[in-house]
Each structure stands twice: as structure tokens, then as C-alpha cells.
Short mmCIF file of C-alpha atoms and ligand atoms in Angstrom, two decimals:
data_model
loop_
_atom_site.label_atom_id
_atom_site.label_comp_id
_atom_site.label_asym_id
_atom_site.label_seq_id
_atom_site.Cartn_x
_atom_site.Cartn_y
_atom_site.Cartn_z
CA UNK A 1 105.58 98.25 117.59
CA UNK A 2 106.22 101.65 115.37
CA UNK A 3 102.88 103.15 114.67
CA UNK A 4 104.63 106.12 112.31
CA UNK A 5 106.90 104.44 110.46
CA UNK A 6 105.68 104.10 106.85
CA UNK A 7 107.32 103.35 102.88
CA UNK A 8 104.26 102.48 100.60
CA UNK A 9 101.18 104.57 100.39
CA UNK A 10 97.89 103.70 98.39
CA UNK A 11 95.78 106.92 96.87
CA UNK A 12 92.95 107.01 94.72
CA UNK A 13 92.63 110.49 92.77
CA UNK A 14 89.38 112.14 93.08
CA UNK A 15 86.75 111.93 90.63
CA UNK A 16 84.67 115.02 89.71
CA UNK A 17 81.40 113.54 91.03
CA UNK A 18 83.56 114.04 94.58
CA UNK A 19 81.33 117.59 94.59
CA UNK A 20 78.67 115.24 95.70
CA UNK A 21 80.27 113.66 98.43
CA UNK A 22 78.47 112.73 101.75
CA UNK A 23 78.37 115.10 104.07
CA UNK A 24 76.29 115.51 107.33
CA UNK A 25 74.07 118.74 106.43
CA UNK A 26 73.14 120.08 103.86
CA UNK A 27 75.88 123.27 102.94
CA UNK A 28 77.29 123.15 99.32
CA UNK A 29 79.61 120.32 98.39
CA UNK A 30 83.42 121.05 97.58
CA UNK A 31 85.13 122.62 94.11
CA UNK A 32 86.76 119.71 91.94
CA UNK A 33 89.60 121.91 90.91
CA UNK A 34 90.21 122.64 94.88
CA UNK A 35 89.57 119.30 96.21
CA UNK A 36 92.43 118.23 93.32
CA UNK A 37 94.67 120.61 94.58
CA UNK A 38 94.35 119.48 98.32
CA UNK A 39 95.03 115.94 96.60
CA UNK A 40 97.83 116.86 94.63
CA UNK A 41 99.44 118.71 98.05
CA UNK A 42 98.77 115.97 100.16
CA UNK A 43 100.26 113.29 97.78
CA UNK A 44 102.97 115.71 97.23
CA UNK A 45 103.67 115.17 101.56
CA UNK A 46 103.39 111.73 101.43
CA UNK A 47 106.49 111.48 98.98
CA UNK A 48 108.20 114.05 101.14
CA UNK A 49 107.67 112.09 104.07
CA UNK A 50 109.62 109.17 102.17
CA UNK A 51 106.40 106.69 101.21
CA UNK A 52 106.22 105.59 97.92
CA UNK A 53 103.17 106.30 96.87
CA UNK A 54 100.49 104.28 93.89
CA UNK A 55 97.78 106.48 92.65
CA UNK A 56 94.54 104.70 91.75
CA UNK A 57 92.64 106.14 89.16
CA UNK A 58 89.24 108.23 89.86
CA UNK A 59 86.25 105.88 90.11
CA UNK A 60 83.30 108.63 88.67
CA UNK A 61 80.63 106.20 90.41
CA UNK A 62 82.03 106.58 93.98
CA UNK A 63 81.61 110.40 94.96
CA UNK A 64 83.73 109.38 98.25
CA UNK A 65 86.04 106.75 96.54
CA UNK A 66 89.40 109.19 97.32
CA UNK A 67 88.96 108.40 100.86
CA UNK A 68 91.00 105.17 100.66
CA UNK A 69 91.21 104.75 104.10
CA UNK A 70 87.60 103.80 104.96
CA UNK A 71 86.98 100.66 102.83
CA UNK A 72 90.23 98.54 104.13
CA UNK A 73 92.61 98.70 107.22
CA UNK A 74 96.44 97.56 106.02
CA UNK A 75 99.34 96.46 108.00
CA UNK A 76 102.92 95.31 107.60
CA UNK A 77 100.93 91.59 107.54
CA UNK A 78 98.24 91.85 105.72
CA UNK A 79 95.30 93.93 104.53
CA UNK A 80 91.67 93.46 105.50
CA UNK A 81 88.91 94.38 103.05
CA UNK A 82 85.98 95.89 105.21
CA UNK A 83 82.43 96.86 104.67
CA UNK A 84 81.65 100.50 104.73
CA UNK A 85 78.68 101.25 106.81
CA UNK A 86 76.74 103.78 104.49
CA UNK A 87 75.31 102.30 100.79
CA UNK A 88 76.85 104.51 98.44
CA UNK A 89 80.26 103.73 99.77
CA UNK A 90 79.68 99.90 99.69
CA UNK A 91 81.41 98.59 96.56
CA UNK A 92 84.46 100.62 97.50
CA UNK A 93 86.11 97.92 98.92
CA UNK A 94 85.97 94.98 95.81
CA UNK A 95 87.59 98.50 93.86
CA UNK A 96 90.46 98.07 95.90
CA UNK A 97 91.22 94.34 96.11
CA UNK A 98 93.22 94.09 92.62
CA UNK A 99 95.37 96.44 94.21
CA UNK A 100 95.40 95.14 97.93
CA UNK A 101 95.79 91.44 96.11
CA UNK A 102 99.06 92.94 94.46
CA UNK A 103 100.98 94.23 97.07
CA UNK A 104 99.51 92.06 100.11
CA UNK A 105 100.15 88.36 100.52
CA UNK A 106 97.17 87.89 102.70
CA UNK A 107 94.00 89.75 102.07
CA UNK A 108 90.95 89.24 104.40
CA UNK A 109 87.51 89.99 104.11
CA UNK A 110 85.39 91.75 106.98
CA UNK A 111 82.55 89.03 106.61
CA UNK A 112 79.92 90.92 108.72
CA UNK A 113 78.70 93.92 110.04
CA UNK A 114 79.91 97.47 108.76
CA UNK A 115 82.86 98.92 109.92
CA UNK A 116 84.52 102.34 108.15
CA UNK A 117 88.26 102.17 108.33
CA UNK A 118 88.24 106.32 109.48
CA UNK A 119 86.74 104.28 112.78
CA UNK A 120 90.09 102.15 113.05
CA UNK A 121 92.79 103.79 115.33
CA UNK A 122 96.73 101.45 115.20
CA UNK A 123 98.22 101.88 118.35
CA UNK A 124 101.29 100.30 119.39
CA UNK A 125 99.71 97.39 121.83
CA UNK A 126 95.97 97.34 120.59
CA UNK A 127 93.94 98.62 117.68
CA UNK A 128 91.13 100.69 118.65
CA UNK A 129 87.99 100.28 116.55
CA UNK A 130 85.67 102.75 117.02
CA UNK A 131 81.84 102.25 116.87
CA UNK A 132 79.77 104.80 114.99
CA UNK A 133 77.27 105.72 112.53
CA UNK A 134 79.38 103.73 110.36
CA UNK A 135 80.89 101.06 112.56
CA UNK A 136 78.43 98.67 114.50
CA UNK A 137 79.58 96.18 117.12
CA UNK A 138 79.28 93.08 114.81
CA UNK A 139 81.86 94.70 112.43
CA UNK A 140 83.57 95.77 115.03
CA UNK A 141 83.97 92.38 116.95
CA UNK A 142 84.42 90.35 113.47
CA UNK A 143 87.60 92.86 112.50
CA UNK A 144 89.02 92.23 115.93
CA UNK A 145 88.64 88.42 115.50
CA UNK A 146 90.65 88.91 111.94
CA UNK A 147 93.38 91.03 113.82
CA UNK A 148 94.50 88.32 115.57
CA UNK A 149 95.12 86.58 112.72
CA UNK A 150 97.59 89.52 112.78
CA UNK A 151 98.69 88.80 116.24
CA UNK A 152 97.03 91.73 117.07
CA UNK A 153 94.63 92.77 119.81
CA UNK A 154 91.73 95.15 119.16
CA UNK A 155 89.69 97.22 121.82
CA UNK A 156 86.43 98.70 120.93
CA UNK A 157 85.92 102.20 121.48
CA UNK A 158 83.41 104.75 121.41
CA UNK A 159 83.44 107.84 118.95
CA UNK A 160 81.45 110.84 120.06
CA UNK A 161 78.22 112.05 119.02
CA UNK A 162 78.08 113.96 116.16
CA UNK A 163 81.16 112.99 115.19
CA UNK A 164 81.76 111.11 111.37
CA UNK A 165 84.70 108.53 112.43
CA UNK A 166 86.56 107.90 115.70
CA UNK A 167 89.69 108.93 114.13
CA UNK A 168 87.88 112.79 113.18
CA UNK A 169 88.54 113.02 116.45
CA UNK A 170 91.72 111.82 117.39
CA UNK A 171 95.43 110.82 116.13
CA UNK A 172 98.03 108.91 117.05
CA UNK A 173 101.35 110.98 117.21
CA UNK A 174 104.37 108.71 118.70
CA UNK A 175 104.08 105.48 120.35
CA UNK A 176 102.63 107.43 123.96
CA UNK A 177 101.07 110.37 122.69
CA UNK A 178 97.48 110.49 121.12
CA UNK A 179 95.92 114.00 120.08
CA UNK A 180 92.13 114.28 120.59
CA UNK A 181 89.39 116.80 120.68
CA UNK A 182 87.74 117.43 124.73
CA UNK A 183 85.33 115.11 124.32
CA UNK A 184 87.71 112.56 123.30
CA UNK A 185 90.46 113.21 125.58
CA UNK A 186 88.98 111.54 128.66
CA UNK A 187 88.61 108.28 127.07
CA UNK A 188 89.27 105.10 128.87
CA UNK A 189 90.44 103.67 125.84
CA UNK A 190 93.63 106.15 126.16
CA UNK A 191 94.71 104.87 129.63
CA UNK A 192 98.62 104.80 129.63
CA UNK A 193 98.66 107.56 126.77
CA UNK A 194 99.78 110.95 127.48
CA UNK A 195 96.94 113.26 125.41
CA UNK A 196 96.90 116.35 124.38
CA UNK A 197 93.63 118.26 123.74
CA UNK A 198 93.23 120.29 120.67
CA UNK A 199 91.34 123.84 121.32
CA UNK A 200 87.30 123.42 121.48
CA UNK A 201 87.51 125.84 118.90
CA UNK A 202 89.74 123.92 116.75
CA UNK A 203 87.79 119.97 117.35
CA UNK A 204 89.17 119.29 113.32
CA UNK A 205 93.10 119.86 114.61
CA UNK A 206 92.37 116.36 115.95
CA UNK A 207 92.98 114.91 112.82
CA UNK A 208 96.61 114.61 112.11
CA UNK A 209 98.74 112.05 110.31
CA UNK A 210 102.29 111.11 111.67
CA UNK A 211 104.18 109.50 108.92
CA UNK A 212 107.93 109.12 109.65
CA UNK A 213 109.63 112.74 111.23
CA UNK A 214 106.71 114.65 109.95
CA UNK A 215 102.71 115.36 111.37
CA UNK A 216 100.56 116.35 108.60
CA UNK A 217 98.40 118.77 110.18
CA UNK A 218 95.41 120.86 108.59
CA UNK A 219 96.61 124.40 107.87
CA UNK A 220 93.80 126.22 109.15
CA UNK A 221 94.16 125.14 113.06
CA UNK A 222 97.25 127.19 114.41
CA UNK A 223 96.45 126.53 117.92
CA UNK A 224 96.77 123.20 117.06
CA UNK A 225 99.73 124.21 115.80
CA UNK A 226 101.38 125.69 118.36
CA UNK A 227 100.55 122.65 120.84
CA UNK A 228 102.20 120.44 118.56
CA UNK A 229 105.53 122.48 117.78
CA UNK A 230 105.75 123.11 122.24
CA UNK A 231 105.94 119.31 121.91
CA UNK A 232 108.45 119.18 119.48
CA UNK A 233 106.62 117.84 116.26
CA UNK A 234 108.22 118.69 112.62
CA UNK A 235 105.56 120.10 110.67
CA UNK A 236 103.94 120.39 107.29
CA UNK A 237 100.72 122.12 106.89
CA UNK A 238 98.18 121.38 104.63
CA UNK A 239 95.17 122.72 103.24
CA UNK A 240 91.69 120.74 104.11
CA UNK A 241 89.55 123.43 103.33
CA UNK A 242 87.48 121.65 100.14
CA UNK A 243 87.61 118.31 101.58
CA UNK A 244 86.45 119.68 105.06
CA UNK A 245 82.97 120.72 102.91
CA UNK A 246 82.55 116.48 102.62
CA UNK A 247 83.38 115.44 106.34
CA UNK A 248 86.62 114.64 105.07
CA UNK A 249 90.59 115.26 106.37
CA UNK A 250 94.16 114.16 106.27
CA UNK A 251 94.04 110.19 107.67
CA UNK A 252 91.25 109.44 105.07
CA UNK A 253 92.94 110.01 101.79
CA UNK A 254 95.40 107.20 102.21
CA UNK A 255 96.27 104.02 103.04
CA UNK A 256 99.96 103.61 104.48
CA UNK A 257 102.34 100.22 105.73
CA UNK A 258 105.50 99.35 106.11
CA UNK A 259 106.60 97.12 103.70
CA UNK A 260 109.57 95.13 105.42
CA UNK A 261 110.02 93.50 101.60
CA UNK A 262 110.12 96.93 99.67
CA UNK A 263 113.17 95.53 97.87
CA UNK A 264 112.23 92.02 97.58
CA UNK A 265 108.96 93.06 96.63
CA UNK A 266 110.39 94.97 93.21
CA UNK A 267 112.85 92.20 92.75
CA UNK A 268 109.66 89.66 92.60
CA UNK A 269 108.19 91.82 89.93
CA UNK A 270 111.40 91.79 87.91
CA UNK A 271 111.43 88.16 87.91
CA UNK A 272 107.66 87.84 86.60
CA UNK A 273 108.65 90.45 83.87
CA UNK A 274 111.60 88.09 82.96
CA UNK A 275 109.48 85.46 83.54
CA UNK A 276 106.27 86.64 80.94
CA UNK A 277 109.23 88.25 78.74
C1 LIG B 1 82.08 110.19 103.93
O1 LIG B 1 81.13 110.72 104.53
O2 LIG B 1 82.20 108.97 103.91
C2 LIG B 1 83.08 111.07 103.22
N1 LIG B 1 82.41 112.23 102.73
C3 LIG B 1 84.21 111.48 104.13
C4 LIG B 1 85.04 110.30 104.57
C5 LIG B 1 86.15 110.71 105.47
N2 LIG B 1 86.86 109.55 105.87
C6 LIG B 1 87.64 109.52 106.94
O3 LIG B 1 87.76 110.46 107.67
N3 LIG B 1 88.28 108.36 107.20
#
């Protein structure tokens, strides 16, 4: 199963109440106009890449509500609406069920527990859920019962101390290779995987996104970099700078699939135009 090949691409643009998004500490929050710029860059990729990609309008309410990825997981079969473990990110997910309801024909809901969808790793035999500040074990094991609905199998994991989401600290690059800070690396979870280790100075390299020939990797890790060109990666860099401020990088600002009906899907819209028309 390809866990890099993508067409469709769900963003939400960020609001400017995102200067007030969580973060663990208490340094000063991100610029709007740069945190819009990362956004418009990163978007920008994703079409490069070759996703088509629907942009959600800003939700003022939601500091966090560009970070897509945490309040649903989506697959070539289906999309599951979770339940963000922290309060002010709660309602996120009924925000995005319109949408999900749109392009999905099945839709789940989580119906327990908390789990953050930065915590939810695809790989090609098992998806790793990672438990966390955000994810606890009765979201964890409820999601995995929904996979199978999927036919797939989920693993729980652990995520590191200190450490927002499992995926902050790892990526999945090809089908055998995961990327993943030290304290990740070791991981049982990763048995069969070859891994390679960001820097100790560079722990946010970890988060990357494949999508298609390309790695989306944060612009201000060049050792990370490097590791990834001596394995043969394509490359485009990209600046996380603002959205680093909010405990934020390049997995979290989307939600991708393969849509296997891309064509079909367009064609069934044309019909319900004709049809309303
Ligand atoms: C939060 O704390 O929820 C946001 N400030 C950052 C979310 C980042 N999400 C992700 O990595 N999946």
C-alpha cells in the first residue's frame, strides 16, 4: 500500500486569532502576515506536488483551526472525524464534516476518548497511533477498532516526552524508510523500517511530508537536509519559522488522500448541477 501517493488535499487558511495559538511555554505567539505567508508557500507545494488542493475558509474562533490534520485522519476509504484532546481545539472536527461529508462516502466518528490526528502515523501495513498529551489509550483503541472498518490494522505507539504529537517526531518517507528524531529512532514500533535519525540539534527535521516525488522539509534544518538528499530525496524547502512559534510544522496543515474516483468524482458533480439546473 503507497503511503506517498496523493491527488486531493484539504487546507483551512489561517485566521488572525492564529497569534494565539497553543503553544507549550510561554514565548510570543507567531506574526499573522508570516504565518500567511508560510500558508500561502506551503499550499503553493502541495499544487506543485500535483494534489488538488480545497481551501477552507479561516474559522476566527479556532486559534489552531489551520492545522487540519489534527481533528480527522482521511484515507482513500473513508475519513474519520476524531476528538482533539485539548478544549479549545474540540469543535474543530463538526467544522470539518460538511467538507469531509462532500468528498468522503463514509465518514466515521471517533466516539470516545481523545485522539489528535498529528498522533496518527499511515504506514504501509499498520497505522501507528501515537499516545500523548493529546491522544489517550481509549481514543487510541476506539480509532483502531474504526480502521478496520478500513481493513486496516493499527498499532499503538508511544510519543516521547515533551514532545506535542508522535508525528513532531517522526515521518514516513517511502514505503521502508521512516525519519525520526534519537529518541524516536529506537522504537519498537519501527521494526522492519530502515530509520534515519535527524541531528539532536535539528529534533524539528523530523517532521517532513512525502507527497508524490517530493519531501517537504522545513528550511531551517540543513543537516536534515543533507541526510535526505545522500538518500536520494527530491526536495522543496519550506519555511516553518512562524508556525514553529505555535508547536506547529509541515504534516499539520493538511489533510491529503488519494482519490481513486478523482474523475468520477467531478463527473458526479456535473450530473447534480444538470440535475438542480
Ligand atoms: C496545537 O498545539 O494544537 C497547535 N498549536 C499546533 C498543532 C500542530 N499539529 C500537528 O503537528 N499535527
Amino acid at each position: 500500500m503507497t503511503v506517498f501517493k496523493f491527488n486531493r488535499a484539504i487546507v483551512r487558511q489561517p485566521a488572525e486569532s492564529v497569534v494565539d495559538g497553543l503553544r507549550a511555554g510561554d514565548h510570543e505567539g507567531p506574526s499573522f502576515a508570516g504565518v500567511s505567508a508560510e500558508h500561502d508557500a506551503y499550499v503553493a507545494a502541495l499544487k506543485q506536488a500535483g494534489l488538488q488542493v480545497t481551501v477552507l475558509p479561516p474559522l476566527a474562533a479556532f486559534p489552531d483551526s489551520m492545522f487540519v490534520e489534527d481533528p480527522a485522519v482521511v484515507f482513500t476509504e473513508g475519513a474519520i472525524l476524531l476528538r482533539p484532546g485539548t478544549p479549545t481545539r474540540e469543535q474543530e472536527s463538526a467544522a470539518l464534516r460538511e467538507v469531509l461529508s462532500t468528498e468522503f462516502d463514509i465518514v466515521l466518528d471517533l466516539p470516545v476518548g481523545h485522539v489528535d490526528g498529528g498522533d496518527v502515523l499511515v504506514t504501509p501495513e499498520k497505522v501507528l497511533v501515537g499516545l500523548s498529551d493529546r491522544t489517550d489509550e481509549t481514543g487510541a483503541a476506539a480509532l483502531i477498532d474504526l480502521l478496520g472498518r478500513f481493513g486496516r490494522r493499527g498499532e499503538i505507539a508511544q510519543t516521547p516526552a515533551k514532545t506535542l504529537h508522535f508525528k513532531t517526531a517522526c515521518s514516513i518517507l517511502d514505503e521502508e524508510t521512516i525519519l525520526a528524531t534519537e529518541a524516536l529512532a529506537g522504537s519498537t514500533v519501527f521494526k522492519g523500517f530502515r530509520v534515519l535519525t535527524v541531528p539532536p540539534d535539528e529534533p524539528g527535521g523530523a517532521n517532513v511530508l512525502r507527497l508524490n516525488d517530493q519531501v517537504l522539509v522545513g528550511a531551517t534544518f540543513p543537516r536534515t537536509r543533507d541526510i535526505l538528499l545522500d538518500h536520494g530525496f527530491s526536495l522543496t524547502p519550506l519555511d516553518v519559522r512562524e508556525i514553529g512559534k505555535i508547536d506547529a510544522g509541515l504534516t499539520c496543515m493538511s489533510l491529503r488522500w488519494y482519490d481513486r474516483g478523482a474523475i468520477a468524482v467531478s463527473q458526479r458533480r456535473d450530473r447534480e448541477t444538470l440535475h438542480r439546473g
